[in-house]
């Protein structure tokens, strides 16, 4: 037997886009496991990766393998997490390394935090007592240990004073315990008594969790039916059987009400995961998820890629929300990948919504998903009345957007001491600004998009790339002075109108520029709950999930807004958003009313909203999709090519057209300039691949794109199941 027999050989996946899987030898004093995090040499660099395979079949001579440098003091990445990485990589047509990088987003967390040094009194007296020394000893009274920075801060001394006392043996240094363990949520049973419908649904979900099997349930309940209370039961069940639970929310940074409810129910805060977290919190949370100490995680879509030790339940709340779809970088839909995660990890998945996506609804109707229905609001609260205001008959005056019937309704609501909300899904002052003298429109220099005036921040903004500038004094085209005029309403301009109409009311405007993070969101919720706001004006940021008992009137200023453009999901999305907004009204004992201002009162979306006939609307949408062979009855993928250089883009496009595969059950459309034909200085073209359900889009794309030579600076982005057609 060779001397090398005992050497362990491993295949390591590195968290990078290209290549990224290499074989190494493990030095005799170390022993790697599958999933171990290891530090390895890569060329001149040192990189951390994950052991993907033990004793792989080697393609090179074993003696030529380099040795790993270190096995990190971290539990291995569980098998399920590795399988999930592989699955997502295949589906999204990305390298596993790129997906693994999403799971290893906090490199810092791979090492346990170095314990801090603390100082404690030994009982010995200093050779000479000074005022500074006295202060140090007094902050350490009672035998407590403190860190250097605590002591210098509290006693107002420099570190040399502390060091001096240590040198004399008056203080001794020791290691402090690194981090406090996370508090464990307690599953308080019978904390809330559930209604009949709620209990029935909750029992089924809890049983699923206990049986630890893959099962997807659509929890469909009207707004205010108590879906949250119901899935809390499932979370409690997961805690009881010792598993972790993950809740995905569309806007976690805005979910202060949700967090408060969770804490009231489970006694502690959940572990949060979103982009507003500081570095320390990210580190701690990532590690706690891997070690299993994070019992319940609530997060944005990226929370799906955390390294769960034993995940037993995923809840996707507001599963229809487009925010779950990421279309830049790795294009994936977190709702769909949550279902995949459940399948790989063999645990239940709950998709909750008042207005489910057609995809999910179709799966539920086909019996692939279980369908749990909660048709009424909790506590007997009635659903609001929905009234259409025909703008053709009730045309607001010049430069105003609130019709007379809506104005009257707001006035009556405020006079009755209730709150009202006006909804307009448009940020800024006006969607378009043009020169009154020559008609010149202010456009973003980097995008094919108009600049939007924001009076609050006093600037013109591009909503696609972040470019901003000041309003020019003179028209860049005809040089006329102060000639720019706002066209159409944004939420800021609507607020001006509301202030004119209701001068007595306490008015607040809420948009993504005013709600800049969790603290601002929480402050808004408090102001609304305490009645410091009478009339709220908001964009879609206020549409989601909030529960304000005293809010009884919701007015939608431009209900037709989302229908323009007409992409695949325009009707569906408009219906969902407006139902969501409408659902904010009259959630407690006071009946609510919703008014939709529209130019198209006969449009199926408006009719369905007015009649509150969701079933009929969804059925007709499903039928239309079926006839057109569109998702979920067919498959779509888009291929977007972009480049700052139009010529190299053109040659690449014709190369792609030339080699486009052909078949009976799929179609390749394009190339066509994307509706946003330029973003951030890059010209954009797109192909759309449409196929029947039995076809693998990935294999067609693979054949098509294989060996394609991309000119430099040209980028190709594949989006399977696209949501964004801009
Ligand atoms: P949904 O998510 O379906 O819109 P929520 O879960 O937010 O509904 O519930 C609406 C309101 O009703 C919340 O204030 C919630 O606390 C309350 N509620 C729902 N179910 C119960 C229950 N069983 N007992 C007490 N309050 C409940
Ligand atoms: Zn721009």
Tab-separated table of C-alpha atoms and ligand atoms in Angstrom, residues 192-195 198 221-231 261 317-318 354 374 378-379 545-547 580 583-584 587, ligand 1:
chain	number	residue	atom	x	y	z
A	192	UNK	CA	-55.007	33.261	21.474
A	193	UNK	CA	-58.235	31.410	21.024
A	194	UNK	CA	-58.766	30.796	17.367
A	195	UNK	CA	-62.003	30.946	15.444
A	198	UNK	CA	-58.560	29.491	11.974
A	221	UNK	CA	-57.831	34.223	3.664
A	222	UNK	CA	-59.368	37.621	3.114
A	223	UNK	CA	-57.474	40.578	4.597
A	224	UNK	CA	-58.013	40.561	8.347
A	225	UNK	CA	-58.978	36.883	8.540
A	226	UNK	CA	-56.033	36.188	10.824
A	227	UNK	CA	-53.598	34.350	8.572
A	228	UNK	CA	-50.721	35.470	10.761
A	229	UNK	CA	-52.295	33.973	13.874
A	230	UNK	CA	-52.794	30.738	11.974
A	231	UNK	CA	-49.254	30.333	10.749
A	261	UNK	CA	-47.022	40.636	17.241
A	317	UNK	CA	-46.377	35.682	3.649
A	318	UNK	CA	-48.006	37.705	0.852
A	354	UNK	CA	-55.450	37.207	0.459
A	374	UNK	CA	-60.570	31.555	5.439
A	378	UNK	CA	-61.776	37.729	12.305
A	379	UNK	CA	-64.212	38.885	14.950
A	545	UNK	CA	-50.155	44.239	5.946
A	546	UNK	CA	-50.793	47.162	8.284
A	547	UNK	CA	-53.691	46.996	10.693
A	580	UNK	CA	-54.393	44.854	-0.601
A	583	UNK	CA	-57.981	45.620	2.813
A	584	UNK	CA	-56.597	48.365	5.048
A	587	UNK	CA	-60.494	46.213	9.922
B	1	LIG	P1	-54.448	38.829	7.896
B	1	LIG	O1	-52.985	38.549	7.968
B	1	LIG	O2	-55.257	37.654	7.431
B	1	LIG	O3	-54.807	40.104	7.200
B	1	LIG	P2	-54.166	39.254	10.716
B	1	LIG	O4	-53.507	37.987	11.121
B	1	LIG	O5	-53.336	40.465	10.556
B	1	LIG	O6	-54.987	39.021	9.385
B	1	LIG	O7	-55.345	39.519	11.740
B	1	LIG	C1	-56.129	40.702	11.710
B	1	LIG	C2	-56.357	41.226	13.106
B	1	LIG	O8	-57.202	40.352	13.829
B	1	LIG	C3	-55.095	41.354	13.891
B	1	LIG	O9	-55.135	42.525	14.669
B	1	LIG	C4	-55.092	40.142	14.790
B	1	LIG	O10	-54.379	40.357	15.969
B	1	LIG	C5	-56.568	39.918	15.020
B	1	LIG	N1	-56.858	38.509	15.218
B	1	LIG	C6	-56.901	37.576	14.258
B	1	LIG	N2	-57.191	36.373	14.764
B	1	LIG	C7	-57.332	36.550	16.098
B	1	LIG	C8	-57.661	35.678	17.209
B	1	LIG	N3	-57.894	34.391	17.031
B	1	LIG	N4	-57.750	36.236	18.429
B	1	LIG	C9	-57.514	37.550	18.610
B	1	LIG	N5	-57.204	38.407	17.624
B	1	LIG	C10	-57.115	37.926	16.383
